[in-house]
CSV table of C-alpha atoms in Angstrom, one decimal:
chain,number,residue,atom,x,y,z
A,90,MET,CA,-6.0,-4.9,11.3
A,91,PHE,CA,-6.5,-1.3,10.5
A,92,THR,CA,-9.3,1.0,11.7
A,93,LEU,CA,-10.6,3.3,8.9
A,94,ALA,CA,-8.8,6.2,10.5
A,95,GLN,CA,-5.5,4.3,10.5
A,96,ALA,CA,-5.9,3.4,6.8
A,97,ARG,CA,-6.7,7.0,5.9
A,98,HIS,CA,-3.7,8.2,7.9
A,99,LEU,CA,-1.4,5.7,6.2
A,100,VAL,CA,-2.6,6.7,2.7
A,101,ALA,CA,-1.9,10.3,3.5
A,102,THR,CA,1.5,9.5,5.0
A,103,LEU,CA,2.5,7.3,2.1
A,104,ARG,CA,1.2,9.5,-0.7
A,105,PRO,CA,4.6,10.7,-1.7
A,106,ARG,CA,5.7,7.1,-2.2
A,107,VAL,CA,2.5,6.4,-4.2
A,108,ASP,CA,3.4,9.4,-6.4
A,109,GLN,CA,6.9,8.0,-6.9
A,110,LEU,CA,5.5,4.6,-7.8
A,111,ILE,CA,3.2,6.3,-10.5
A,112,ARG,CA,6.2,8.2,-11.9
A,113,HIS,CA,8.4,5.1,-12.1
A,114,ARG,CA,5.6,3.1,-13.6
A,115,ALA,CA,5.1,5.7,-16.4
A,116,ASP,CA,8.9,6.0,-17.0
A,117,LEU,CA,9.1,2.2,-17.2
A,118,ALA,CA,6.2,2.0,-19.7
A,119,GLU,CA,7.7,4.7,-21.9
A,120,LEU,CA,11.1,3.2,-21.8
A,121,ARG,CA,9.9,-0.3,-22.6
A,122,GLY,CA,7.8,1.1,-25.5
A,123,ASP,CA,10.7,3.0,-26.9
A,124,LEU,CA,13.1,0.1,-26.7
A,125,ALA,CA,10.5,-2.3,-28.3
A,126,ASP,CA,9.7,0.2,-31.1
A,127,HIS,CA,13.1,1.8,-31.8
A,128,GLY,CA,15.7,-0.2,-29.8
A,129,ALA,CA,16.7,3.0,-28.0
A,130,SER,CA,15.2,5.6,-25.7
A,131,VAL,CA,16.2,9.0,-24.3
A,132,LEU,CA,15.4,7.4,-20.9
A,133,GLY,CA,18.1,4.8,-21.3
A,134,GLY,CA,18.4,1.1,-22.0
A,135,LEU,CA,18.2,-2.3,-20.3
A,136,ALA,CA,20.1,-1.1,-17.2
A,137,GLU,CA,17.5,1.7,-16.7
A,138,VAL,CA,14.7,-0.8,-17.1
A,139,LYS,CA,16.1,-3.0,-14.4
A,140,ALA,CA,16.7,0.0,-12.1
A,141,LEU,CA,13.1,1.2,-12.5
A,142,GLU,CA,11.8,-2.3,-11.9
A,143,ALA,CA,13.9,-2.4,-8.7
A,144,ARG,CA,12.5,0.9,-7.6
A,145,LEU,CA,8.9,-0.3,-8.2
A,146,HIS,CA,9.6,-3.5,-6.2
A,147,ALA,CA,11.1,-1.5,-3.3
A,148,ILE,CA,8.1,0.7,-3.0
A,149,VAL,CA,5.7,-2.3,-3.1
A,150,ASP,CA,7.9,-4.0,-0.5
A,151,GLU,CA,7.7,-0.9,1.7
A,152,PHE,CA,3.9,-1.0,1.5
A,153,HIS,CA,4.0,-4.7,2.5
A,154,THR,CA,6.1,-3.9,5.6
A,155,HIS,CA,3.0,-1.8,6.7
A,156,GLU,CA,0.8,-4.8,6.1
A,157,ILE,CA,-0.9,-3.1,3.2
A,158,GLN,CA,-2.1,-5.4,0.4
A,159,VAL,CA,-1.0,-4.1,-3.0
A,160,LYS,CA,-3.6,-5.5,-5.4
A,161,GLY,CA,-2.3,-3.6,-8.5
A,162,ILE,CA,0.1,-0.9,-9.7
A,163,ALA,CA,-1.7,0.1,-12.9
A,164,PRO,CA,-3.8,1.6,-11.4
A,165,VAL,CA,-2.5,1.6,-7.9
A,166,LEU,CA,-4.9,-0.4,-5.7
A,167,LEU,CA,-4.3,-0.7,-2.0
A,168,ASP,CA,-6.3,-2.7,0.5
A,169,PHE,CA,-6.1,-2.4,4.3
A,170,PRO,CA,-7.4,-5.3,6.4
A,171,GLY,CA,-10.0,-4.2,8.9
A,172,GLU,CA,-13.3,-4.8,10.5
A,173,ARG,CA,-16.8,-3.2,10.0
A,174,ASP,CA,-19.9,-4.3,11.8
A,175,GLY,CA,-18.1,-7.4,13.1
A,176,ARG,CA,-17.1,-8.6,9.7
A,177,GLN,CA,-13.6,-8.7,8.1
A,178,VAL,CA,-13.3,-6.1,5.4
A,179,LEU,CA,-10.7,-4.5,3.3
A,180,TRP,CA,-10.6,-0.7,3.3
A,181,CYS,CA,-9.9,0.1,-0.3
A,182,TRP,CA,-8.0,2.9,-1.9
A,183,LEU,CA,-7.7,3.2,-5.7
A,184,GLU,CA,-5.4,5.6,-7.6
A,185,GLY,CA,-7.3,8.8,-8.1
A,186,ASP,CA,-9.3,8.6,-4.9
A,187,SER,CA,-8.6,11.5,-2.6
A,188,ASP,CA,-9.1,9.4,0.5
A,189,VAL,CA,-10.1,5.9,1.6
A,190,ARG,CA,-13.8,6.0,0.7
A,191,TRP,CA,-14.6,2.4,-0.1
A,192,TYR,CA,-14.5,-1.0,1.5
A,193,HIS,CA,-15.4,-4.6,0.5
A,194,ARG,CA,-15.8,-7.8,2.3
A,195,VAL,CA,-12.7,-10.0,2.0
A,196,GLU,CA,-14.5,-12.7,0.0
A,197,CYS,CA,-16.2,-10.3,-2.4
A,198,GLY,CA,-13.1,-8.6,-3.8
A,199,PHE,CA,-13.0,-5.4,-5.8
A,200,ALA,CA,-16.4,-6.2,-7.5
A,201,GLY,CA,-18.0,-6.0,-4.0
A,202,ARG,CA,-16.7,-2.4,-3.3
A,203,ARG,CA,-19.1,-0.2,-1.4
A,204,PRO,CA,-18.9,3.4,-0.3
A,205,ILE,CA,-18.2,3.9,3.3
């Protein structure tokens, strides 16, 4: 369980890794698109696809070691289990957010997001 302060601290601490994930995600999308359209890319070939996939998985695995729930990588969506007013919630951070500013009840999912 995370307090809101802990979730915010972890997002700030892991921000460089989130930025790496976003760069790898973009490179992988471009590489796959080039290979599908032209059979070649300045970014490489199948070996580079596999390497980028491995880097993405490593970052996601790193988040999991911190007990962060990775709900998506395009866009990046991270949930941090916590408690608010005696109820289990997920503190929610979405790519583009400057800070953890949302939460939702566990059973409501993303559609139930509310501002903190």
